[in-house]
Short mmCIF file of C-alpha atoms and ligand atoms in Angstrom, two decimals:
data_model
loop_
_atom_site.label_atom_id
_atom_site.label_comp_id
_atom_site.label_asym_id
_atom_site.label_seq_id
_atom_site.Cartn_x
_atom_site.Cartn_y
_atom_site.Cartn_z
CA MET A 1 24.89 3.95 43.21
CA VAL A 2 28.33 3.07 41.84
CA ALA A 3 29.85 4.65 38.75
CA GLY A 4 31.07 2.10 36.15
CA PRO A 5 31.63 2.07 32.38
CA LYS A 6 29.41 4.49 30.49
CA LYS A 7 25.85 3.29 30.02
CA LEU A 8 23.32 4.15 27.34
CA HIS A 9 19.55 3.79 27.64
CA ILE A 10 17.44 4.27 24.51
CA LYS A 11 13.67 4.31 24.88
CA THR A 12 12.10 3.66 21.50
CA PHE A 13 8.58 4.72 20.53
CA GLY A 14 6.71 3.94 17.31
CA CYS A 15 7.52 1.96 14.25
CA GLN A 16 10.13 -0.58 13.14
CA MET A 17 12.10 2.21 11.48
CA ASN A 18 12.64 3.73 14.91
CA VAL A 19 13.68 0.31 16.29
CA TYR A 20 16.27 0.13 13.49
CA ASP A 21 17.42 3.73 14.11
CA SER A 22 17.86 2.96 17.83
CA GLU A 23 20.07 -0.04 17.00
CA ARG A 24 22.20 2.11 14.68
CA MET A 25 22.49 4.89 17.29
CA ALA A 26 23.67 2.37 19.90
CA GLU A 27 26.21 1.03 17.37
CA ALA A 28 27.45 4.59 16.62
CA LEU A 29 27.99 5.20 20.34
CA GLY A 30 29.64 1.85 21.11
CA PRO A 31 33.12 3.03 20.05
CA LEU A 32 32.78 5.86 22.59
CA GLY A 33 32.48 3.29 25.37
CA TYR A 34 28.69 3.33 25.78
CA ALA A 35 27.17 -0.06 26.64
CA PRO A 36 23.37 -0.44 26.46
CA THR A 37 21.33 -0.78 29.65
CA LYS A 38 17.64 -1.54 30.09
CA HIS A 39 17.50 0.62 33.22
CA MET A 40 17.24 4.35 32.75
CA ALA A 41 18.51 5.04 36.28
CA GLU A 42 21.88 3.46 35.36
CA ALA A 43 22.33 5.51 32.20
CA ASP A 44 24.89 8.24 31.64
CA LEU A 45 23.15 9.00 28.37
CA VAL A 46 19.41 8.71 27.85
CA ILE A 47 17.94 8.93 24.34
CA LEU A 48 14.20 9.10 23.75
CA ASN A 49 13.64 8.00 20.14
CA THR A 50 10.21 9.46 19.50
CA CYS A 51 7.32 8.93 17.10
CA HIS A 52 4.83 11.53 15.84
CA ILE A 53 2.15 9.19 14.52
CA ARG A 54 0.01 8.73 17.63
CA GLU A 55 -2.33 11.31 19.13
CA LYS A 56 -0.75 14.01 21.32
CA ALA A 57 2.70 12.61 20.55
CA ALA A 58 4.60 15.73 21.62
CA GLU A 59 2.71 15.99 24.95
CA LYS A 60 3.55 12.35 25.72
CA VAL A 61 7.24 13.08 25.11
CA TYR A 62 7.13 16.11 27.41
CA SER A 63 5.55 14.05 30.19
CA GLU A 64 8.23 11.34 29.69
CA LEU A 65 10.83 14.11 29.96
CA GLY A 66 9.32 14.98 33.36
CA ARG A 67 10.21 11.45 34.54
CA VAL A 68 13.68 11.74 32.99
CA ARG A 69 14.21 15.04 34.86
CA GLU A 70 13.39 13.36 38.20
CA MET A 71 15.80 10.53 37.42
CA LYS A 72 18.54 12.98 36.38
CA GLU A 73 18.07 14.86 39.66
CA MET A 74 18.22 11.63 41.66
CA ARG A 75 21.49 10.65 39.91
CA ARG A 76 22.89 14.14 40.50
CA GLN A 77 22.46 13.54 44.26
CA TYR A 78 24.78 10.54 43.88
CA GLY A 79 27.30 12.70 42.00
CA LEU A 80 26.42 11.16 38.61
CA ALA A 81 25.91 13.27 35.50
CA THR A 82 23.27 12.37 32.91
CA LYS A 83 23.01 13.59 29.33
CA VAL A 84 19.56 13.61 27.73
CA ALA A 85 18.87 13.55 23.99
CA VAL A 86 15.56 13.49 22.16
CA ALA A 87 15.64 11.91 18.70
CA GLY A 88 13.04 10.89 16.10
CA CYS A 89 10.08 12.61 14.52
CA VAL A 90 8.89 14.60 17.56
CA ALA A 91 12.45 16.00 17.91
CA GLN A 92 12.37 16.99 14.25
CA ALA A 93 8.91 18.57 14.53
CA GLU A 94 9.47 20.41 17.83
CA GLY A 95 13.09 21.50 17.23
CA ALA A 96 14.14 24.61 19.15
CA ALA A 97 10.76 24.74 20.94
CA MET A 98 11.73 21.57 22.81
CA ILE A 99 15.00 23.04 24.07
CA ALA A 100 13.12 26.17 25.18
CA ARG A 101 10.38 24.18 26.96
CA ALA A 102 12.34 21.31 28.55
CA ALA A 103 15.56 22.41 30.25
CA VAL A 104 16.42 18.75 30.96
CA VAL A 105 17.13 18.21 27.24
CA ASP A 106 20.77 18.56 26.19
CA LEU A 107 20.31 17.58 22.56
CA VAL A 108 17.47 17.54 20.04
CA VAL A 109 18.55 15.41 17.08
CA GLY A 110 16.56 14.75 13.91
CA PRO A 111 16.46 11.36 12.14
CA GLN A 112 18.93 12.47 9.43
CA SER A 113 21.69 13.38 11.89
CA TYR A 114 22.28 10.19 13.91
CA HIS A 115 25.68 9.65 12.32
CA ARG A 116 26.76 12.93 13.96
CA LEU A 117 26.00 11.65 17.49
CA PRO A 118 29.66 11.18 18.56
CA GLN A 119 30.52 14.71 17.49
CA LEU A 120 27.33 16.12 19.05
CA LEU A 121 28.15 14.40 22.36
CA ALA A 122 31.53 16.12 22.39
CA GLU A 123 29.78 19.44 21.73
CA MET A 124 27.38 18.74 24.64
CA ASP A 125 30.37 18.56 27.00
CA VAL A 126 31.18 22.21 26.40
CA ALA A 127 27.80 23.68 25.40
CA LYS A 128 26.08 26.09 27.76
CA GLY A 129 22.55 25.15 26.67
CA GLY A 130 20.76 22.53 24.59
CA ILE A 131 22.06 21.69 21.10
CA LEU A 132 19.81 21.50 18.06
CA ALA A 133 20.66 19.14 15.16
CA THR A 134 17.58 18.98 12.97
CA ASP A 135 18.89 20.01 9.53
CA PHE A 136 18.38 17.68 6.61
CA PRO A 137 22.06 17.31 5.68
CA ALA A 138 22.75 16.42 2.07
CA GLU A 139 25.26 13.69 2.98
CA ASP A 140 24.06 10.12 3.29
CA LYS A 141 23.91 9.38 7.01
CA PHE A 142 24.09 5.63 6.37
CA ALA A 143 27.51 6.03 4.75
CA HIS A 144 28.75 7.65 7.97
CA LEU A 145 27.34 5.14 10.46
CA PRO A 146 29.68 2.31 11.56
CA GLU A 147 29.35 -1.14 9.93
CA ARG A 148 26.90 -3.54 11.61
CA PRO A 149 28.74 -5.47 14.34
CA LEU A 150 29.66 -9.10 13.75
CA THR A 151 28.30 -10.22 17.06
CA ARG A 152 25.43 -12.67 16.80
CA ALA A 153 22.49 -10.78 15.28
CA GLN A 154 18.75 -11.33 15.68
CA PRO A 155 17.38 -14.21 13.55
CA SER A 156 15.07 -11.61 12.02
CA ALA A 157 16.71 -8.23 11.33
CA PHE A 158 15.59 -4.89 9.93
CA VAL A 159 17.44 -2.92 7.28
CA THR A 160 16.26 0.57 6.33
CA VAL A 161 16.58 1.00 2.56
CA GLN A 162 14.46 4.07 2.01
CA GLU A 163 13.49 7.12 4.07
CA GLY A 164 11.14 10.04 3.69
CA CYS A 165 8.06 10.38 1.52
CA ASP A 166 6.89 12.52 -1.41
CA LYS A 167 3.23 11.46 -1.26
CA PHE A 168 1.95 14.16 1.14
CA CYS A 169 -1.16 12.42 2.45
CA THR A 170 -2.99 15.29 4.13
CA PHE A 171 -3.08 13.64 7.58
CA CYS A 172 0.57 12.63 7.79
CA VAL A 173 3.65 14.32 9.25
CA VAL A 174 6.25 12.04 7.62
CA PRO A 175 7.03 14.28 4.60
CA TYR A 176 7.76 17.10 7.07
CA THR A 177 9.68 15.14 9.73
CA ARG A 178 11.61 12.69 7.51
CA GLY A 179 11.87 14.86 4.40
CA ALA A 180 11.86 13.91 0.73
CA GLU A 181 12.23 10.31 -0.49
CA PHE A 182 15.76 9.00 -0.33
CA SER A 183 16.91 5.50 -1.34
CA ARG A 184 20.16 3.93 -0.19
CA PRO A 185 22.50 2.61 -2.90
CA VAL A 186 22.20 -1.13 -3.60
CA ALA A 187 25.86 -1.81 -2.78
CA ALA A 188 25.47 -0.38 0.77
CA ILE A 189 22.37 -2.51 1.38
CA LEU A 190 24.06 -5.66 0.08
CA ALA A 191 27.05 -5.04 2.34
CA GLU A 192 24.79 -4.57 5.38
CA VAL A 193 22.74 -7.68 4.61
CA ALA A 194 25.95 -9.71 4.10
CA ARG A 195 27.17 -8.61 7.57
CA LEU A 196 23.83 -9.53 9.16
CA ALA A 197 23.84 -12.91 7.38
CA GLU A 198 27.34 -13.58 8.62
CA ALA A 199 26.29 -12.60 12.12
CA GLY A 200 23.42 -15.10 12.09
CA SER A 201 20.32 -13.34 10.71
CA ARG A 202 18.06 -15.55 8.57
CA GLU A 203 15.26 -13.13 7.78
CA ILE A 204 15.59 -9.54 6.57
CA THR A 205 12.78 -7.00 6.56
CA LEU A 206 13.50 -4.04 4.31
CA LEU A 207 12.13 -0.86 5.85
CA GLY A 208 11.04 2.46 4.44
CA GLN A 209 8.28 4.96 5.07
CA ASN A 210 7.31 4.28 1.46
CA VAL A 211 9.49 1.26 0.81
CA ASN A 212 8.06 0.18 -2.53
CA ALA A 213 8.95 3.60 -3.96
CA TYR A 214 12.59 2.46 -3.54
CA HIS A 215 14.76 3.67 -6.42
CA GLY A 216 18.39 3.24 -5.36
CA GLN A 217 21.46 3.37 -7.50
CA GLY A 218 22.55 -0.12 -8.59
CA PRO A 219 26.12 -1.32 -8.99
CA ASP A 220 25.54 -1.07 -12.78
CA GLY A 221 24.94 2.68 -12.40
CA ARG A 222 21.20 2.26 -13.13
CA VAL A 223 18.26 2.91 -10.84
CA TRP A 224 17.07 -0.34 -9.21
CA SER A 225 13.47 -0.97 -8.16
CA LEU A 226 12.50 -2.68 -4.90
CA ALA A 227 11.72 -5.86 -6.85
CA LYS A 228 15.18 -5.91 -8.40
CA LEU A 229 16.78 -5.30 -5.00
CA LEU A 230 14.76 -8.14 -3.43
CA ARG A 231 15.68 -10.49 -6.28
CA ARG A 232 19.35 -9.75 -5.65
CA LEU A 233 19.03 -10.22 -1.88
CA ALA A 234 17.32 -13.57 -2.45
CA GLN A 235 20.66 -14.78 -3.85
CA VAL A 236 22.35 -14.41 -0.42
CA PRO A 237 22.45 -18.10 0.62
CA GLU A 238 22.14 -17.60 4.41
CA ILE A 239 19.09 -15.33 4.03
CA GLU A 240 16.07 -17.61 3.90
CA ARG A 241 13.26 -15.07 4.22
CA LEU A 242 12.61 -11.57 2.90
CA ARG A 243 9.91 -9.07 3.81
CA TYR A 244 9.34 -5.36 3.22
CA THR A 245 7.21 -2.66 4.81
CA THR A 246 5.46 -0.12 4.52
CA SER A 247 4.12 0.14 1.00
CA HIS A 248 1.85 2.53 -0.91
CA PRO A 249 -0.73 1.05 -3.33
CA ARG A 250 0.42 3.40 -6.12
CA ASP A 251 3.94 1.94 -6.01
CA MET A 252 2.97 -1.77 -6.28
CA ASP A 253 4.31 -2.29 -9.79
CA ASP A 254 3.93 -5.42 -11.95
CA GLU A 255 7.52 -6.51 -11.28
CA LEU A 256 6.96 -6.50 -7.51
CA ILE A 257 3.60 -8.28 -7.79
CA GLN A 258 5.18 -10.94 -10.02
CA LEU A 259 8.00 -11.40 -7.52
CA HIS A 260 5.44 -12.50 -4.91
CA GLY A 261 4.50 -15.27 -7.35
CA ASP A 262 7.94 -16.53 -8.22
CA GLU A 263 10.41 -15.83 -5.39
CA PRO A 264 9.98 -18.40 -2.61
CA LYS A 265 12.14 -16.42 -0.17
CA LEU A 266 9.70 -13.48 -0.34
CA MET A 267 7.23 -14.23 2.45
CA PRO A 268 3.51 -14.35 1.61
CA TYR A 269 2.62 -11.33 3.73
CA LEU A 270 2.00 -7.77 2.60
CA HIS A 271 1.16 -4.67 4.63
CA LEU A 272 -0.65 -2.35 2.23
CA PRO A 273 -2.53 0.57 3.85
CA PHE A 274 -5.78 1.69 2.18
CA GLN A 275 -6.93 4.16 4.91
CA SER A 276 -10.55 4.56 3.72
CA GLY A 277 -13.05 2.76 1.48
CA SER A 278 -14.66 6.03 0.33
CA ASP A 279 -13.28 7.69 -2.81
CA ARG A 280 -14.40 11.10 -1.54
CA ILE A 281 -12.37 10.65 1.66
CA LEU A 282 -9.43 9.12 -0.22
CA ALA A 283 -9.34 12.26 -2.40
CA ALA A 284 -9.47 14.51 0.71
CA MET A 285 -6.60 12.44 2.14
CA ASN A 286 -4.65 12.92 -1.13
CA ARG A 287 -4.10 9.17 -1.28
CA LYS A 288 -3.90 9.16 -5.10
CA HIS A 289 -5.90 5.92 -5.44
CA THR A 290 -9.55 4.88 -5.35
CA ALA A 291 -11.20 2.01 -3.48
CA GLN A 292 -11.69 0.15 -6.76
CA ALA A 293 -8.05 0.62 -7.74
CA TYR A 294 -7.09 -0.87 -4.35
CA THR A 295 -9.33 -3.94 -4.64
CA GLY A 296 -8.20 -4.41 -8.26
CA LEU A 297 -4.61 -4.37 -7.06
CA ILE A 298 -5.40 -6.93 -4.35
CA GLY A 299 -6.91 -9.16 -7.04
CA ARG A 300 -3.67 -9.01 -9.07
CA ILE A 301 -1.52 -9.70 -6.00
CA ARG A 302 -3.69 -12.71 -5.06
CA ALA A 303 -3.54 -13.99 -8.62
CA ALA A 304 0.27 -14.00 -8.32
CA ARG A 305 0.35 -15.45 -4.78
CA PRO A 306 -3.03 -16.94 -3.79
CA ASP A 307 -2.12 -17.64 -0.13
CA ILE A 308 -0.80 -14.13 0.61
CA ALA A 309 -1.80 -12.70 4.02
CA LEU A 310 -2.84 -9.07 3.72
CA SER A 311 -2.53 -6.41 6.35
CA THR A 312 -3.54 -2.75 6.24
CA ASP A 313 -3.93 0.60 8.03
CA ILE A 314 -7.33 2.30 8.29
CA ILE A 315 -8.28 5.74 9.64
CA VAL A 316 -11.85 6.38 10.81
CA GLY A 317 -13.39 9.79 11.50
CA PHE A 318 -11.32 11.70 8.94
CA PRO A 319 -12.78 15.23 8.54
CA GLY A 320 -16.00 15.09 6.50
CA GLU A 321 -16.45 11.29 6.88
CA THR A 322 -20.17 10.46 6.80
CA ASP A 323 -21.92 7.22 7.82
CA ALA A 324 -22.00 6.30 4.13
CA ASP A 325 -18.24 6.85 3.79
CA PHE A 326 -17.64 4.66 6.83
CA GLU A 327 -19.93 1.95 5.42
CA ALA A 328 -17.73 1.94 2.31
CA THR A 329 -14.71 1.27 4.54
CA LEU A 330 -16.51 -1.67 6.20
CA ARG A 331 -17.46 -3.03 2.77
CA LEU A 332 -13.85 -2.94 1.63
CA VAL A 333 -12.68 -4.74 4.78
CA ARG A 334 -15.29 -7.47 4.19
CA GLU A 335 -14.41 -7.76 0.52
CA VAL A 336 -10.64 -8.15 1.04
CA GLY A 337 -10.68 -10.31 4.20
CA PHE A 338 -7.52 -9.04 5.90
CA ALA A 339 -5.32 -11.33 7.99
CA GLN A 340 -4.42 -8.32 10.12
CA ALA A 341 -5.32 -4.61 10.22
CA PHE A 342 -4.34 -1.58 12.26
CA SER A 343 -7.13 0.94 12.74
CA PHE A 344 -6.98 4.41 14.24
CA LYS A 345 -9.30 7.28 15.05
CA TYR A 346 -8.25 10.35 13.07
CA SER A 347 -6.50 12.97 15.17
CA ALA A 348 -5.13 16.20 13.75
CA ARG A 349 -1.37 16.67 13.45
CA PRO A 350 -0.42 20.34 13.71
CA GLY A 351 1.00 21.63 10.44
CA THR A 352 -0.71 19.02 8.21
CA PRO A 353 -3.37 20.16 5.70
CA ALA A 354 -6.12 17.94 7.20
CA ALA A 355 -5.80 19.65 10.59
CA ASP A 356 -7.57 22.69 9.11
CA LEU A 357 -10.24 20.86 7.12
CA PRO A 358 -13.88 21.61 7.97
CA GLY A 359 -16.20 18.84 9.20
CA GLN A 360 -14.06 17.40 12.00
CA VAL A 361 -15.97 14.33 13.22
CA GLU A 362 -17.19 14.27 16.85
CA ALA A 363 -15.02 12.08 19.06
CA ALA A 364 -17.98 9.91 20.18
CA VAL A 365 -19.04 9.24 16.57
CA ALA A 366 -15.47 8.37 15.52
CA GLY A 367 -15.11 6.16 18.65
CA GLY A 368 -18.28 4.23 17.78
CA ARG A 369 -17.07 3.69 14.20
CA LEU A 370 -13.68 2.50 15.41
CA GLN A 371 -15.37 -0.07 17.67
CA SER A 372 -17.49 -1.47 14.84
CA LEU A 373 -14.49 -1.59 12.53
CA GLN A 374 -12.32 -3.34 15.10
CA SER A 375 -14.89 -6.07 15.74
CA LEU A 376 -15.07 -6.71 12.00
CA ILE A 377 -11.25 -6.85 11.77
CA GLU A 378 -11.14 -9.25 14.72
CA GLU A 379 -13.58 -11.56 12.97
CA SER A 380 -11.47 -11.47 9.83
CA THR A 381 -8.20 -12.11 11.71
CA ARG A 382 -9.74 -14.99 13.68
CA ALA A 383 -11.01 -16.58 10.46
CA PHE A 384 -7.56 -16.31 8.84
CA ASP A 385 -5.78 -17.78 11.87
CA ALA A 386 -8.35 -20.57 12.34
CA GLY A 387 -7.78 -21.57 8.70
CA LEU A 388 -4.18 -22.44 9.56
CA VAL A 389 -5.05 -24.94 12.30
CA GLY A 390 -4.26 -28.45 11.09
CA ARG A 391 -1.65 -27.21 8.62
CA SER A 392 2.10 -27.52 8.89
CA LEU A 393 4.07 -24.25 8.59
CA PRO A 394 7.77 -23.38 8.46
CA VAL A 395 8.47 -21.26 11.54
CA LEU A 396 11.61 -19.17 12.07
CA ILE A 397 12.39 -19.59 15.79
CA GLU A 398 13.36 -16.16 17.18
CA ARG A 399 13.50 -16.40 20.97
CA LYS A 400 12.76 -18.30 24.15
CA GLY A 401 9.05 -18.54 24.97
CA ARG A 402 7.42 -17.21 28.13
CA LYS A 403 7.21 -20.68 29.64
CA PRO A 404 10.27 -22.86 30.30
CA GLY A 405 10.96 -25.30 27.48
CA GLN A 406 9.03 -23.17 25.03
CA VAL A 407 10.27 -21.19 22.02
CA THR A 408 8.54 -18.58 19.89
CA GLY A 409 8.94 -17.84 16.21
CA ARG A 410 7.07 -16.43 13.22
CA SER A 411 5.03 -18.13 10.54
CA PRO A 412 5.44 -17.04 6.89
CA TYR A 413 2.21 -15.07 7.49
CA GLN A 414 3.84 -13.09 10.32
CA GLN A 415 1.91 -14.56 13.26
CA PRO A 416 3.88 -15.45 16.42
CA VAL A 417 3.95 -19.25 16.86
CA HIS A 418 4.60 -20.87 20.26
CA THR A 419 5.92 -24.39 20.45
CA ASP A 420 7.74 -26.63 22.88
CA GLY A 421 11.40 -26.86 21.96
CA SER A 422 14.98 -26.22 22.94
CA ASP A 423 16.38 -22.71 22.68
CA ARG A 424 19.11 -24.28 20.51
CA LEU A 425 16.48 -23.94 17.76
CA ILE A 426 16.70 -20.13 17.83
CA GLY A 427 17.74 -18.97 14.38
CA GLN A 428 16.44 -22.07 12.60
CA ILE A 429 13.37 -22.67 10.48
CA VAL A 430 11.42 -25.68 11.73
CA GLU A 431 8.25 -27.35 10.45
CA VAL A 432 5.47 -26.89 13.00
CA ASP A 433 2.05 -28.57 12.99
CA ILE A 434 -0.38 -25.83 14.03
CA VAL A 435 -2.78 -27.15 16.67
CA ALA A 436 -4.53 -24.01 17.96
CA ALA A 437 -5.15 -20.35 17.14
CA GLY A 438 -5.25 -17.93 20.07
CA GLN A 439 -6.07 -14.22 20.22
CA LYS A 440 -2.85 -12.98 18.65
CA SER A 441 -0.75 -16.08 18.12
CA LEU A 442 -0.71 -19.71 17.02
CA THR A 443 0.36 -22.77 18.98
CA GLY A 444 1.99 -25.77 17.39
CA VAL A 445 4.07 -28.90 17.75
CA ILE A 446 7.39 -29.38 15.99
CA LYS A 447 6.93 -32.00 13.30
CA SER A 448 8.37 -35.30 14.36
CA GLY A 449 11.56 -36.25 12.58
CA PHE A 450 12.89 -32.68 12.58
CA GLU A 451 16.64 -32.71 13.05
CA TRP A 452 18.50 -30.00 14.90
CA ARG A 453 21.50 -28.69 13.01
CA GLU A 454 24.44 -26.69 14.30
CA PRO A 455 23.75 -22.98 13.68
CA ILE A 456 26.22 -21.06 11.51
CA GLN A 457 28.40 -19.15 13.95
CA ALA A 458 29.68 -15.69 13.18
CA ALA A 459 33.40 -15.01 13.43
CA VAL A 460 33.21 -12.55 16.33
S1 LIG B 501 2.40 7.58 1.91
FE1 LIG B 501 2.57 7.03 4.08
S2 LIG B 501 4.37 8.14 4.85
FE2 LIG B 501 3.82 9.07 2.86
S3 LIG B 501 2.50 10.80 3.41
FE3 LIG B 501 1.13 9.06 3.00
S4 LIG B 501 0.82 8.09 5.04
FE4 LIG B 501 2.61 9.47 5.22
#
């Protein structure tokens, strides 16, 4: 093994917010000479950017750290040093316990402290043991991260606009690991989107744990809603598509619903978790809405944008869930007809109120319910996708396809679309005639007469 310039390997688990955080961490470390590598064995610095949502999240991180330890030892035999940092929600939740349990870890860094990475790395050089950086500092970390680079960006880029959550659903760790709701100021978001547009991005997805609760300070000194922010972003000429995720039903206000009806750049796709169709279970989850309020809301959204594709999150087997409660969930799925849905078996997160609730549902019962729910969701997804065959859709081409001569993009409804075409199309929106719907994607043919145009190049 030969030593070269410093290499950074970030392994990202979980949601799009972690994907975004990993990009920003890599950008913060670039000025220190760290270049990204896909191969952990090459890395002088390994960061595991962890997620606490899935079952046994912490145990999975500890077993990954076992593999990192072996790799660190192997590199040591070649005379190469390796620093190891754990970031993300598991780092925040485990804190000092992780340093005590996993000697391989040099740094445990919470999601609010990424801007301090350069300084923390310097501290690691002299520290005797692992360093802990899991405070919730009052300063705005985004203001201290470097500007987005002007190298060519992804056609579809993420921008975090909101972090944390004040809703305290009883099953969820986010309010504890990401802290209270915080919204970035509008001016900072506009500046970041302008950089991404200049670098070649055509679609922006605004991210937040509870994104439609956004309430950032506007340039006029007033508090701006998510709808107002989206309206402003729609004025950026290079940005042709806007999306946002993840939303809470309680925060879907009239202004945002209306925007789906009258802003063509806002894509007709909405991820809106409902979690359970039973009001009793929704109350135990502290979701602050009923099943009827949810379906009523869907009716208003569809009235504003009839073709909107709806996606959701559902938990089965929440403590106390009876067969009747589960039936109510199935009824709601049938009634709404989701284009996509993510369903999970409840599993207790230590420290959350639901972990101590009586009536934990037997694993076999919850497993059976999950199976029935997933077959229903599959039916619904297949029906939605099949309804698009024969139509022509604008597709933002994002990357080369798996097969030579093929490219892959996204429909307005968020499905991957495969089509034959040159990779010069990457970054452009092309009209595609949809000819088939597969398990998780659509296949199409670029409409004849489509003309390739020179992409806007960033000044690098
Ligand atoms: S609204 Fe979402 S992020 Fe907030 S507590 Fe509930 S599930 Fe967690």
